[in-house]
Coordinates of C-alpha atoms in Angstrom, one line a residue:
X17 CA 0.0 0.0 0.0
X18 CA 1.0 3.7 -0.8
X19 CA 0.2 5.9 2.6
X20 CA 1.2 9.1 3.4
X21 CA 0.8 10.1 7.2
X22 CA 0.5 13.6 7.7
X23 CA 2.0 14.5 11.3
X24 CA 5.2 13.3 12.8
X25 CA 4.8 13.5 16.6
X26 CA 4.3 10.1 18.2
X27 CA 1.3 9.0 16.5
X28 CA 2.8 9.4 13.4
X29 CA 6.0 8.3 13.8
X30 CA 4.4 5.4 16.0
X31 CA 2.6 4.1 12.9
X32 CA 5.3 4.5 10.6
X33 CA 7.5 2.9 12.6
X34 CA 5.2 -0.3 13.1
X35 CA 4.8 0.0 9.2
X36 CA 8.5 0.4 8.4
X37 CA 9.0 -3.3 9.2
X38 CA 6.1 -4.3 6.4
X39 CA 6.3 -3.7 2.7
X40 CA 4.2 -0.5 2.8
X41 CA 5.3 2.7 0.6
X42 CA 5.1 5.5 3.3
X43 CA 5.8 9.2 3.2
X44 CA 5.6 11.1 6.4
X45 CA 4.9 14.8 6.3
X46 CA 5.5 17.3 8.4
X47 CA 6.9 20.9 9.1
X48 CA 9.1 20.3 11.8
X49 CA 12.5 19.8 10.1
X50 CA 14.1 18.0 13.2
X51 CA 11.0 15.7 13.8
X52 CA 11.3 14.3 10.3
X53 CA 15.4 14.5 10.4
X54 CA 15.0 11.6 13.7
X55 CA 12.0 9.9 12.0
X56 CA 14.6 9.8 8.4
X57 CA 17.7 8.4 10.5
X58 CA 15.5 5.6 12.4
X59 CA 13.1 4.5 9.6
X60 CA 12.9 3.0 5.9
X61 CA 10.5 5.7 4.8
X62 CA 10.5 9.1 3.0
X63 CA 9.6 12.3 3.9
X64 CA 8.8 15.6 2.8
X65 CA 9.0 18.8 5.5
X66 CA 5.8 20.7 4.0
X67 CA 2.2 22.4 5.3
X68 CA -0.3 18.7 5.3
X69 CA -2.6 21.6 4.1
X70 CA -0.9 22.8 0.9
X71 CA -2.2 21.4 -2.2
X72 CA 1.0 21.4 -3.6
X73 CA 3.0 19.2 -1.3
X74 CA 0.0 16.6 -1.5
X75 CA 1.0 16.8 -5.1
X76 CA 4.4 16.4 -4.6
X77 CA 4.0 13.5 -2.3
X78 CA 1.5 12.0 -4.9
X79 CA -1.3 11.8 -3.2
X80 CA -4.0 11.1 -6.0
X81 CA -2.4 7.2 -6.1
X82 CA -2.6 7.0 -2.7
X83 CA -4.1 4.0 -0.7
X84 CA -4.4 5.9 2.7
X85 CA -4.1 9.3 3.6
X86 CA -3.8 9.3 7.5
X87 CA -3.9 12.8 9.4
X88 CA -2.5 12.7 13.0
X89 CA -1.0 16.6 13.6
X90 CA -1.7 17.9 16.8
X91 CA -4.3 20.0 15.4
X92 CA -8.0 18.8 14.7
X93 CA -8.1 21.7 11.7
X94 CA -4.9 20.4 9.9
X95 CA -6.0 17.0 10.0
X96 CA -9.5 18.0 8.9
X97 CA -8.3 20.6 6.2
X98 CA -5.9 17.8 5.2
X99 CA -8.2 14.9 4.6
X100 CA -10.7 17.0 2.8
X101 CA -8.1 18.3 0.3
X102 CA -6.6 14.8 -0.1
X103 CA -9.7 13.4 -0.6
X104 CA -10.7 15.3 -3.5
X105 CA -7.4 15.1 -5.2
X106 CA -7.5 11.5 -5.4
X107 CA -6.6 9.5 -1.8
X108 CA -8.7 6.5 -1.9
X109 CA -9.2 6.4 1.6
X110 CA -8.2 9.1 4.5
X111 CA -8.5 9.1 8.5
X112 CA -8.1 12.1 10.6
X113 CA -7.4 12.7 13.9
X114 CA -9.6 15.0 16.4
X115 CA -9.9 16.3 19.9
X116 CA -13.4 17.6 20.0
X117 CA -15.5 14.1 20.7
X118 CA -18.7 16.2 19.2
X119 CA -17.5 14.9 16.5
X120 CA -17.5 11.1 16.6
X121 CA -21.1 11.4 19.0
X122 CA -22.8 12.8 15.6
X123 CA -21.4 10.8 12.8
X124 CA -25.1 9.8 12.7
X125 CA -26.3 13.2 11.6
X126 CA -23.3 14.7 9.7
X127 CA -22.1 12.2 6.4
X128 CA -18.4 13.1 6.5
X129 CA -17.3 10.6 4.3
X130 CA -19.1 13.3 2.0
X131 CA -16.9 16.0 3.0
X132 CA -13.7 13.7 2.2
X133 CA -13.0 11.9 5.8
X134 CA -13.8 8.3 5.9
X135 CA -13.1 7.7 9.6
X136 CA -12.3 10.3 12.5
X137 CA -10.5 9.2 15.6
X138 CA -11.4 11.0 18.9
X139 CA -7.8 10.5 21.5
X140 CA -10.1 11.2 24.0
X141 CA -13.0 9.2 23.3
X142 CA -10.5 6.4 22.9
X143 CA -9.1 7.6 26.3
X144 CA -12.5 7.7 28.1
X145 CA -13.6 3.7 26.5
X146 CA -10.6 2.7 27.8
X147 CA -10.5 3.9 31.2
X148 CA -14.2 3.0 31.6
X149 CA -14.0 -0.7 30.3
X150 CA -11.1 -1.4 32.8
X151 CA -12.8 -0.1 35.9
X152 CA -15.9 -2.8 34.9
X153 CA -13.2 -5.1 34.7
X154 CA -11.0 -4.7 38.2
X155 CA -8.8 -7.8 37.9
X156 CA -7.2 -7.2 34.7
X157 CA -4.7 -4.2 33.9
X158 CA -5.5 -4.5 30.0
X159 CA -8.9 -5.0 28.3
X160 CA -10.7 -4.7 24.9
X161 CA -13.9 -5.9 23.4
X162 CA -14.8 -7.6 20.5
X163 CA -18.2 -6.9 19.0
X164 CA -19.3 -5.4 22.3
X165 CA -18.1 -7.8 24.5
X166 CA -18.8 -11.0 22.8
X167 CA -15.7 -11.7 23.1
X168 CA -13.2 -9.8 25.2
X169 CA -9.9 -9.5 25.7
X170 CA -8.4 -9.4 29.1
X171 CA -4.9 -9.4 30.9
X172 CA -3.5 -10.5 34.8
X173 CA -0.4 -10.7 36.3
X174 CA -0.6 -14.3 38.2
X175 CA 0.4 -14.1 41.4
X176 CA 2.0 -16.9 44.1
X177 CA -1.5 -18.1 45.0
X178 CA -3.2 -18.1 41.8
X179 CA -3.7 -22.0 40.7
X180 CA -2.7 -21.2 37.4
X181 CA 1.0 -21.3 38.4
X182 CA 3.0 -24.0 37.7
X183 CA 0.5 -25.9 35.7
X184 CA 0.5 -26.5 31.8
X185 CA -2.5 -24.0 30.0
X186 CA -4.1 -27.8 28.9
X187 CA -3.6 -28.7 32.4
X188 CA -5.4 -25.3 33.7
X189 CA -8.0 -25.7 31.2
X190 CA -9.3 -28.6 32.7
X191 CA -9.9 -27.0 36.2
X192 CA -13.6 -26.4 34.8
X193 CA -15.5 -28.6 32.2
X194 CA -16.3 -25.8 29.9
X195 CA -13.5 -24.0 27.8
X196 CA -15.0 -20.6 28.3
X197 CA -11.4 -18.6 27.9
X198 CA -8.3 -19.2 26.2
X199 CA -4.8 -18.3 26.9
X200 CA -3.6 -16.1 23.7
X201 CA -0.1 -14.5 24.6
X202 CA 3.0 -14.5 27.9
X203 CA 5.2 -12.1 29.1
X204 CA 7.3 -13.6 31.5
X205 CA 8.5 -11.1 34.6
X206 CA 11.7 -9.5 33.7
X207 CA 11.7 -10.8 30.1
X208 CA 11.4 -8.7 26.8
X209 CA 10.1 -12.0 25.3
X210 CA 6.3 -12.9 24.1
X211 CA 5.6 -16.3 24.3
X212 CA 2.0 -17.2 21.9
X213 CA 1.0 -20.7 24.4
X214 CA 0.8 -23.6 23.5
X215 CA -0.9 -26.8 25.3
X216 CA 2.1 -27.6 27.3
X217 CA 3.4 -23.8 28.3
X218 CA 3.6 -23.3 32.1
X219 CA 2.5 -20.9 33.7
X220 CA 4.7 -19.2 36.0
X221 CA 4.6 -16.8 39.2
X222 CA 4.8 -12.5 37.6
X223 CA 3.4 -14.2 34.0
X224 CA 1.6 -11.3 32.4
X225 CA -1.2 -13.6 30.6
X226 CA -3.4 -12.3 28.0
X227 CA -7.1 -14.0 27.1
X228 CA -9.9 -14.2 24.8
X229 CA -12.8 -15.1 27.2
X230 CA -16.4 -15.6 26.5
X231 CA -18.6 -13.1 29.3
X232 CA -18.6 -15.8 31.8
X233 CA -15.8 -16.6 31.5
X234 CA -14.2 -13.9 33.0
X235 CA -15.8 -15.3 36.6
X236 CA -13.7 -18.0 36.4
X237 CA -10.9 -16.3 35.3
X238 CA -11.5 -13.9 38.9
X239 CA -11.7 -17.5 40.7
X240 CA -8.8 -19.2 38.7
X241 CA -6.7 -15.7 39.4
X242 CA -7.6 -15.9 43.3
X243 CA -8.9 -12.2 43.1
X244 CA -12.6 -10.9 43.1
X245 CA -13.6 -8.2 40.6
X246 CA -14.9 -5.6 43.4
X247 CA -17.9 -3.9 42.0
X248 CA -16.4 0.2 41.9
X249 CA -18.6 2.9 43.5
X250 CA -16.0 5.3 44.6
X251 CA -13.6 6.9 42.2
X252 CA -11.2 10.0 42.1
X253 CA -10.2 11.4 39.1
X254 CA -7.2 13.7 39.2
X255 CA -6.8 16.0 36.3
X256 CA -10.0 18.1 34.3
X257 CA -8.8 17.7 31.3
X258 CA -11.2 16.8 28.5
X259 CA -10.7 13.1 29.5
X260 CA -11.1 13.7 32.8
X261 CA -14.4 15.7 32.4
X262 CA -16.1 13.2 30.0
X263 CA -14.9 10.1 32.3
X264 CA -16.2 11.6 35.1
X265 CA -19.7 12.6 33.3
X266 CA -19.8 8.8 32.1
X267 CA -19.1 8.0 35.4
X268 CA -21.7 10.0 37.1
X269 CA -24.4 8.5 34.5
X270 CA -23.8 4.9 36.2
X271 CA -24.4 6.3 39.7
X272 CA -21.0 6.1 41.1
X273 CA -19.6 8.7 43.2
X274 CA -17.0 10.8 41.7
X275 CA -14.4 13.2 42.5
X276 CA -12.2 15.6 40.7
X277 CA -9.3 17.5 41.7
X278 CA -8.0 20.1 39.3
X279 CA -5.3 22.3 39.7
X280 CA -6.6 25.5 37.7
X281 CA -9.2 27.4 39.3
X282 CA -10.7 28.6 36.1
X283 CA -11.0 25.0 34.7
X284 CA -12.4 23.8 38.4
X285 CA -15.4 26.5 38.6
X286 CA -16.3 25.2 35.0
X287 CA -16.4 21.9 35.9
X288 CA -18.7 22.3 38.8
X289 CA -21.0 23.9 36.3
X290 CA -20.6 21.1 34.0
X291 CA -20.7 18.4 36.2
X292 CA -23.1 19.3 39.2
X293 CA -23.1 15.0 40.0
X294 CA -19.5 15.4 40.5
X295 CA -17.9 16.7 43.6
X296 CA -14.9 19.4 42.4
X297 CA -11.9 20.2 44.4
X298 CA -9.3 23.1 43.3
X299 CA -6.3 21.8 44.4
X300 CA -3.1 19.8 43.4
X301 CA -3.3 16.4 42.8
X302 CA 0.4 15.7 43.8
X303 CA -0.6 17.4 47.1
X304 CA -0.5 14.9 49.7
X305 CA -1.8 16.0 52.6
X306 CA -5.0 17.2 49.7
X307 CA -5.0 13.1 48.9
X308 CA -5.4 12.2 52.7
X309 CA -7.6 14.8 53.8
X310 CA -10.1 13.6 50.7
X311 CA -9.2 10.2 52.0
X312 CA -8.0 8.6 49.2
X313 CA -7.7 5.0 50.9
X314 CA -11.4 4.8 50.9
X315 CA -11.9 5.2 46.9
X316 CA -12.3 1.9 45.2
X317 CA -10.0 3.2 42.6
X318 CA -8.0 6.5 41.2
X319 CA -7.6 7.7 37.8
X320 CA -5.0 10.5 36.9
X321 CA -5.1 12.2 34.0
X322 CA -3.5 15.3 33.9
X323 CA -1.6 16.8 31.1
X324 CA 1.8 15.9 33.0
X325 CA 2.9 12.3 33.2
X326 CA 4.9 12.2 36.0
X327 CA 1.9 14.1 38.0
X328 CA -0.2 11.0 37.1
X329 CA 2.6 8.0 38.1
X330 CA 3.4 10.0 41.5
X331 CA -0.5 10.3 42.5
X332 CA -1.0 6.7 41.2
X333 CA 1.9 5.6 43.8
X334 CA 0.8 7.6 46.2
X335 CA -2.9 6.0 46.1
X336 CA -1.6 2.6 46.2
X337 CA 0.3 3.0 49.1
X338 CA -2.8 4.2 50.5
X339 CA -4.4 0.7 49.7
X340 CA -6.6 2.1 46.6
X341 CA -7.4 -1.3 44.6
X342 CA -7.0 0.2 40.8
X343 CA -4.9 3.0 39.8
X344 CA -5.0 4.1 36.3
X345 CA -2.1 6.9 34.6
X346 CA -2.4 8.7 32.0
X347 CA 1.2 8.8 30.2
X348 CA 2.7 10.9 27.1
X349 CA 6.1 8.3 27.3
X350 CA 5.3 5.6 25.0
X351 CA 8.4 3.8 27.4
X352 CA 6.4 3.8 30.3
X353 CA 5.1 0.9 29.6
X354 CA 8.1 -1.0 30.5
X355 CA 8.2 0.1 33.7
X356 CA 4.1 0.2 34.8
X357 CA 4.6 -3.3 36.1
X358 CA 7.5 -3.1 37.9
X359 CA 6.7 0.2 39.8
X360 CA 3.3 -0.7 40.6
X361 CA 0.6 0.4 39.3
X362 CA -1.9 -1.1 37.9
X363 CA -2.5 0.4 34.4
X364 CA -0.9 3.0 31.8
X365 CA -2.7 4.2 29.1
X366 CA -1.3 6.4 26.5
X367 CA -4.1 8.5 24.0
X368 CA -1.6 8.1 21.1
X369 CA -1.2 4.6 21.2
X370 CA -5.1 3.7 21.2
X371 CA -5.4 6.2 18.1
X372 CA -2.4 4.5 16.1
X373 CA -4.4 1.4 17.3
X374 CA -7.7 2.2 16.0
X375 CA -6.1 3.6 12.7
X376 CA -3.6 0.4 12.3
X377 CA -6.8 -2.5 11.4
X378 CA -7.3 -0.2 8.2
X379 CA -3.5 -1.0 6.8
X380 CA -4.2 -4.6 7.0
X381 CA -5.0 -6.8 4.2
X382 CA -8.0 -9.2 4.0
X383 CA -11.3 -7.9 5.6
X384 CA -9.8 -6.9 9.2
X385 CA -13.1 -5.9 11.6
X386 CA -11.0 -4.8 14.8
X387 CA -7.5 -4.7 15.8
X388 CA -5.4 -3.3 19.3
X389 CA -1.3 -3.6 20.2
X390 CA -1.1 -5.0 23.1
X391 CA 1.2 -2.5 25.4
X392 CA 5.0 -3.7 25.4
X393 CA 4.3 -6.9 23.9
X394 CA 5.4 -8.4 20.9
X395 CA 2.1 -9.3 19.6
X396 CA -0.8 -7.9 18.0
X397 CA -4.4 -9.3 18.2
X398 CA -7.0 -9.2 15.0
X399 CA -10.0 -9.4 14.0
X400 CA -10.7 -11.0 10.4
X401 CA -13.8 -11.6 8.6
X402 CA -13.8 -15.2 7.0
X403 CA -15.5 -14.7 3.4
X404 CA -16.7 -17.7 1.5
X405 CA -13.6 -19.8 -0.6
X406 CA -11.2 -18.1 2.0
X407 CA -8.4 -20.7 3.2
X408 CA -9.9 -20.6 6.9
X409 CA -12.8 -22.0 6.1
X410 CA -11.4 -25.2 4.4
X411 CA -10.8 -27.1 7.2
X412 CA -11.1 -27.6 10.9
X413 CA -8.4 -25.8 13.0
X414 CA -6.0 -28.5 13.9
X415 CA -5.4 -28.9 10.3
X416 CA -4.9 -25.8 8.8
X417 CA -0.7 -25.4 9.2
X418 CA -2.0 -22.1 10.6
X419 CA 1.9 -20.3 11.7
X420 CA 2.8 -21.3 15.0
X421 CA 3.6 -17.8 15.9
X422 CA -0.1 -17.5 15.5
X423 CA -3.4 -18.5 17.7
X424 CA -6.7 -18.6 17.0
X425 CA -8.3 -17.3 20.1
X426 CA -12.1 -17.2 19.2
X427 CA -14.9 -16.7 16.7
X428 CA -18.1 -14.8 17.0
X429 CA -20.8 -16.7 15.0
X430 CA -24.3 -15.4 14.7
X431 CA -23.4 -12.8 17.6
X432 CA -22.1 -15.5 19.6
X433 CA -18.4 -15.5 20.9
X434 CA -17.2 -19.4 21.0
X435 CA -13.7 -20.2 22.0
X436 CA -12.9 -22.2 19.0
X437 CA -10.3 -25.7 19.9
X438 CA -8.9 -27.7 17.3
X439 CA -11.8 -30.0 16.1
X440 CA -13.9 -26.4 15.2
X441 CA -14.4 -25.0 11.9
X442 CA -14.7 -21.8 10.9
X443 CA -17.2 -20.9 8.5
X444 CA -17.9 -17.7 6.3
X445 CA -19.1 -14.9 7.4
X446 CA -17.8 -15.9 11.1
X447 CA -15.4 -13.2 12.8
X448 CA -12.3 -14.4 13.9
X449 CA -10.3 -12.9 16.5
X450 CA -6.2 -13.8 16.5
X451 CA -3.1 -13.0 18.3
X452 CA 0.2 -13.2 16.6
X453 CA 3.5 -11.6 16.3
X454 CA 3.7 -8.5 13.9
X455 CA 6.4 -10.4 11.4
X456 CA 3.4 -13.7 11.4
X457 CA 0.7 -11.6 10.0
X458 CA 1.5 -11.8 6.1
X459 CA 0.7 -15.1 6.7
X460 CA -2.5 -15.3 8.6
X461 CA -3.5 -12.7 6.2
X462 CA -3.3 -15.2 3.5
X463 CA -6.0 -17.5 5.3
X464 CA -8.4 -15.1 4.7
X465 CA -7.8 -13.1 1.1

């Protein structure tokens, strides 16, 4: 494919890089000279220092053969501006980026794909699923749904007592009679490696274990983990940002009880207009004695999201060593995620990472539904759509030399998720969700064209 990604920051350079290891003609644009000058040195792409707006540069970069024209600036006009430009020179496809979430909430009423924008990506709307979907989800540090939960992605860390440990994933699967989850990818504690399971992996003490689980069976995931998933009532968010403001609304709207500490006393009178369910305190969230006093060890869980990154890992700490169950940071350092684990808390999300995520399933080939990275894991999981004559549906799993760098983790057939074994076949029309390292997809791709 030919795509030109307008925007070098770490979007951008986030998705060229993960491209730059594919066979994908890509030309990143951008007017920052030393931006494009690291992203030149580091990658196997071109680029081109121009205005994403000028008609001319689009020219230049060729933009009327263009497969994808993907607009990621830090400005919602650029990206906008861009598209629509691109779009009528010739792009076949284009994506841009936004902030303002009024957007995406009215894609109903307003046709852009008639203005010249086939998809818009909200950060924050990304942001605010994300956040929400792990606080229904207590045990796990990473989710994501499939098809609105039919089948759901979810991630642990096993700990000493949790059966799982030291027993083989066929060996754990026949704790309970009915294969309701399956065991998709591994990171063992203190290892850069990603290990895709197989029937006689074992489990070990610190394994970060990723599943595809059917909706019950994410009960028996809470049992096999030794952990309960504590229904959440009580949850402080620090930081009013536009993430904040929206996760606290959505918040609100289930009945919980929220509270929001924000530092500028402009933005804290405005959000006690906006949000009169909320309870807002001006203040600092890195202020201890402001943490205490709010008593912070009785919330069920703390979210920080405040535009500075170490703000958000230092309140995090602080509230789990006030014994807050689930702390969740906002972070801007993509290498963060390294370290989350280690210093304890219980999630990092970054908003550029779910937008290259969202944006990524429309560079794959076949029909690809859904797609997310997992964070600082060598793996990415996929959702395909199996069309009629496709290789998939040949034959039953076991003997489709599907790569072994590959898994099959489940299908969802007639809106029903099924964790599909060996001796299941996939038919068309059924939506397939597999994990599998980045350099293994040209050939899962190849099951499914």
């Amino acid at each position: 494919m030919k795509i030109i990604i307008a925007g070098a920051g770490e979007v951008g350079y986030h998705l060229s890089k993960l491209l730059s290891f594919e066979s994908h003609e890509i030309i990143l644009i951008d007017q920052d000279k030393d931006r494009l000058l690291y992203a030149d040195s580091k990658l196997d792409i071109k680029t081109l220092q121009q205005d994403a707006t000028s008609i001319q540069a689009l020219k230049d970069a060729n933009v009327e053969n263009s497969d994808l024209f993907i607009a990621v600036t830090s400005s919602e006009t650029t990206n906008i501006t861009a598209c629509v430009i691109s779009k009528k020179l010739g792009a076949k496809k284009t994506i841009a980026r936004i902030s303002n979430s009024e957007f995406t909430e009215n894609k109903e009423k307003i046709n852009f794909a008639e203005l010249g924008i086939d998809e818009l990506i909200s950060t924050e709307e990304l942001a605010t699923n994300e956040i929400k979907l792990l606080l229904e989800k207590m045990t796990f540090n990473e989710t994501h749904e499939f098809e609105g939960g039919k089948l759901t992605m979810v991630a642990m860390i096993l700990s000493r007592t949790a059966p799982f440990v030291g027993k083989s994933v066929k060996d754990a699967a026949g704790i309970y009679t009915g294969i309701n989850f399956m065991p998709i990818a591994i990171k063992r504690k203190n290892s850069s490696e990603t290990i895709i399971p197989r029937g006689d992996t074992i489990f070990q003490v610190g394994d970060q274990v990723y599943f595809i689980t059917l909706e019950k069976g994410v009960e028996e995931l809470n049992r096999l983990s030794d952990t309960e998933n504590k229904r959440i009532k009580n949850v402080l968010i620090l930081g009013g940002s536009k993430i904040g403001e929206k996760t606290a609304r959505d918040l609100c709207d289930k009945g919980m009880n929220i509270k929001v500490i924000e530092y500028h006393k402009k933005r804290a009178i405005e959000l006690a207009d906006e949000l009169p369910n909320a309870m807002i305190i001006y203040g600092d969230a890195r202020d201890v004695d402001l943490l205490e006093e709010e008593n912070v060890s009785e919330m069920d869980a703390v979210v920080a999201v405040t535009g500075r990154s170490e703000t958000n890992i230092m309140s995090c700490l602080m509230a789990k060593s006030k014994g807050v169950d689930r702390t969740i940071a906002l972070v801007q350092n993509v290498d963060y995620f390294s370290l989350s684990k280690n210093i304890g808390i219980d999630t990092l999300i970054n908003k550029k990472l779910l937008a290259a995520n969202s944006i990524f399933r429309y560079i794959r080939k076949g029909d690809v539904l859904e797609m997310t990275i997992l964070n600082d894991v060598n793996a990415e999981i996929i959702e395909f759509h199996a069309h009629k004559g496709s290789k998939i549906t040949q034959k039953a799993i076991k003997d489709l030399k599907f790569p072994r760098n590959a898994i099959i983790g489940g299908v969802i057939r007639d809106n029903t998720g099924i964790i599909a074994l060996g001796d299941f076949k996939i038919r068309e029309d059924d939506k397939v969700v597999i994990c599998c390292f980045p350099k293994t997809i040209s050939k899962v791709e190849r099951f499914f064209n």
